[in-house]
CSV table of C-alpha atoms in Angstrom, one decimal:
chain,number,residue,atom,x,y,z
M,139,MET,CA,-14.5,-0.7,29.9
M,140,ALA,CA,-13.5,-0.3,26.2
M,141,ARG,CA,-12.6,3.0,24.6
M,142,ILE,CA,-15.1,3.8,21.8
M,143,SER,CA,-14.0,6.0,19.0
M,144,VAL,CA,-16.1,7.5,16.1
M,145,GLU,CA,-14.6,9.5,13.3
M,146,VAL,CA,-16.5,11.5,10.6
M,147,GLU,CA,-14.5,13.4,8.0
M,148,ARG,CA,-15.7,15.6,5.1
M,149,THR,CA,-14.3,18.1,2.7
M,150,VAL,CA,-16.2,21.4,2.6
M,151,GLY,CA,-16.0,24.5,0.5
M,152,GLY,CA,-14.4,27.3,2.5
M,153,ALA,CA,-11.0,28.4,3.8
M,154,PRO,CA,-9.8,26.7,7.0
M,155,GLU,CA,-9.9,30.0,8.9
M,156,ARG,CA,-13.6,30.6,8.0
M,157,VAL,CA,-14.6,27.0,8.7
M,158,LEU,CA,-12.8,27.0,12.1
M,159,GLY,CA,-14.4,30.4,12.9
M,160,LEU,CA,-17.9,29.0,12.3
M,161,LEU,CA,-17.2,25.9,14.4
M,162,ALA,CA,-15.8,28.0,17.2
M,163,ASP,CA,-18.9,30.3,17.3
M,164,TYR,CA,-20.7,28.5,20.1
M,165,ALA,CA,-23.0,31.4,20.8
M,166,GLY,CA,-24.1,31.8,17.2
M,167,THR,CA,-23.5,29.3,14.4
M,168,ARG,CA,-22.9,26.2,16.5
M,169,ALA,CA,-26.2,26.8,18.4
M,170,GLN,CA,-28.0,26.5,15.1
M,171,LEU,CA,-26.1,23.4,13.8
M,172,TRP,CA,-27.1,20.9,16.4
M,173,PRO,CA,-29.6,18.2,15.2
M,174,GLU,CA,-32.8,17.3,17.1
M,175,MET,CA,-30.8,14.8,19.3
M,176,ILE,CA,-29.3,17.8,21.1
M,177,THR,CA,-31.7,19.8,23.3
M,178,ASP,CA,-31.5,22.5,26.0
M,179,TYR,CA,-28.2,23.8,24.4
M,180,ARG,CA,-26.8,26.8,26.1
M,181,VAL,CA,-23.5,28.7,26.4
M,182,VAL,CA,-22.6,28.8,30.1
M,183,GLU,CA,-19.4,30.9,29.7
M,184,GLY,CA,-17.7,32.6,26.8
M,185,GLY,CA,-19.1,31.8,23.4
M,186,GLU,CA,-16.2,31.9,21.0
M,187,GLY,CA,-13.5,29.2,20.9
M,188,ALA,CA,-11.2,28.1,23.8
M,189,GLY,CA,-12.5,28.8,27.2
M,190,THR,CA,-16.2,28.5,26.2
M,191,ARG,CA,-18.3,26.2,28.4
M,192,ILE,CA,-21.4,24.7,26.8
M,193,ALA,CA,-24.2,22.5,28.2
M,194,TYR,CA,-26.8,20.4,26.5
M,195,ARG,CA,-28.8,17.2,26.7
M,196,LEU,CA,-27.7,14.4,24.3
M,197,HIS,CA,-30.6,12.1,23.5
M,198,ALA,CA,-28.9,8.8,22.7
M,199,THR,CA,-32.3,7.1,22.6
M,200,LYS,CA,-35.8,8.1,23.7
M,201,LYS,CA,-35.0,6.8,27.2
M,202,ARG,CA,-31.2,7.3,27.4
M,203,ILE,CA,-30.3,11.0,27.8
M,204,ARG,CA,-26.9,12.2,28.8
M,205,GLU,CA,-26.3,15.6,30.4
M,206,VAL,CA,-23.2,17.2,28.9
M,207,GLU,CA,-21.2,20.1,30.2
M,208,ALA,CA,-18.2,20.6,28.0
M,209,LEU,CA,-15.2,22.9,28.2
M,210,VAL,CA,-13.8,23.9,24.9
M,211,SER,CA,-10.0,24.1,24.4
M,212,ALA,CA,-7.8,24.6,21.4
M,213,PRO,CA,-4.9,22.2,21.9
M,214,SER,CA,-3.3,23.0,18.6
M,215,ALA,CA,-3.8,25.2,15.5
M,216,GLY,CA,-7.0,24.2,13.6
M,217,VAL,CA,-8.3,22.1,16.5
M,218,LEU,CA,-11.2,22.6,18.9
M,219,LEU,CA,-11.7,20.0,21.7
M,220,GLU,CA,-15.0,19.8,23.6
M,221,ALA,CA,-14.4,17.9,26.8
M,222,ASP,CA,-17.4,16.8,28.9
M,223,GLN,CA,-16.7,17.7,32.6
M,224,ARG,CA,-18.9,14.9,33.8
M,225,SER,CA,-17.6,12.0,31.8
M,226,SER,CA,-14.9,10.7,29.4
M,227,LEU,CA,-16.8,12.1,26.4
M,228,ARG,CA,-14.6,14.1,24.1
M,229,THR,CA,-15.2,15.5,20.6
M,230,GLN,CA,-12.3,17.0,18.7
M,231,TRP,CA,-13.0,19.1,15.6
M,232,SER,CA,-10.0,19.4,13.3
M,233,VAL,CA,-9.8,21.6,10.2
M,234,ARG,CA,-7.1,21.6,7.6
M,235,ALA,CA,-6.7,23.0,4.1
M,236,ALA,CA,-7.9,20.7,1.3
M,237,GLY,CA,-6.8,22.6,-1.8
M,238,ALA,CA,-8.9,24.9,-4.1
M,239,GLY,CA,-10.0,26.9,-1.2
M,240,GLY,CA,-11.6,24.0,0.6
M,241,SER,CA,-11.1,22.4,4.0
M,242,THR,CA,-11.3,18.9,5.4
M,243,VAL,CA,-13.1,18.8,8.7
M,244,THR,CA,-12.7,15.8,11.0
M,245,ALA,CA,-14.9,15.1,14.0
M,246,LEU,CA,-13.5,12.5,16.4
M,247,THR,CA,-15.6,11.5,19.3
M,248,THR,CA,-14.3,9.2,22.0
M,249,TRP,CA,-15.5,7.9,25.4
M,250,ASP,CA,-15.0,5.0,27.8
M,251,GLY,CA,-17.8,2.6,27.1
M,252,ALA,CA,-19.6,0.4,29.6
M,253,GLY,CA,-18.6,-3.2,30.2
M,254,GLY,CA,-20.6,-6.4,29.9
M,255,VAL,CA,-23.7,-6.9,27.8
M,256,GLY,CA,-24.6,-3.1,28.0
M,257,GLY,CA,-21.1,-2.3,26.7
M,258,PHE,CA,-21.6,-4.6,23.8
M,259,PHE,CA,-24.8,-2.8,22.8
M,260,GLU,CA,-23.2,0.6,23.4
M,261,LYS,CA,-20.2,-0.3,21.2
M,262,THR,CA,-22.6,-1.6,18.5
M,263,PHE,CA,-25.2,1.1,18.4
M,264,ALA,CA,-23.9,4.4,20.0
M,265,PRO,CA,-21.5,5.0,17.0
M,266,ILE,CA,-24.5,5.1,14.7
M,267,GLY,CA,-26.0,8.0,16.7
M,268,ILE,CA,-22.7,9.8,17.0
M,269,ARG,CA,-22.1,9.6,13.2
M,270,LYS,CA,-25.6,11.0,12.7
M,271,LEU,CA,-24.9,13.9,15.1
M,272,SER,CA,-21.5,14.7,13.5
M,273,ASN,CA,-22.9,14.5,10.0
M,274,ALA,CA,-25.8,16.8,10.8
M,275,VAL,CA,-23.4,19.4,12.2
M,276,LEU,CA,-21.3,19.1,9.0
M,277,ASP,CA,-24.5,19.3,6.8
M,278,GLY,CA,-25.4,22.6,8.5
M,279,LEU,CA,-21.8,23.8,8.2
M,280,GLU,CA,-21.8,23.1,4.5
M,281,ALA,CA,-25.1,25.0,4.0
M,282,ARG,CA,-23.6,28.0,5.8
M,283,LEU,CA,-20.5,28.0,3.6
M,284,ARG,CA,-22.5,28.1,0.4
């Protein structure tokens, strides 16, 4: 099993506190930012920041669908960590000041990939989908900040 890591980073217009607040709003803003590859999204518990539990279906391909139930934590200032309780899938959202009232947002998604031939294809193609997902969330976030 190989560890797979996908990072997407973007500078957006908006103070870090505002950007982190939007990302932490799982019951409102985040529910509207997911792209079409996320379906059946729901807040299981909480809804704002650490302690929130979310569930959704991640459509990696038309036939490969992963059920995700993530617990959100805030391991440090400016960071939200969504940890799937059923697998090694983790997405960490980090927000830091970027000057002139902007913020740099980093989405780092990691998981333990499969071995063998399946693992080769997962390592080759899954990062494309994860980048698409992270960029779609950031596109929606940018639109809300305007």
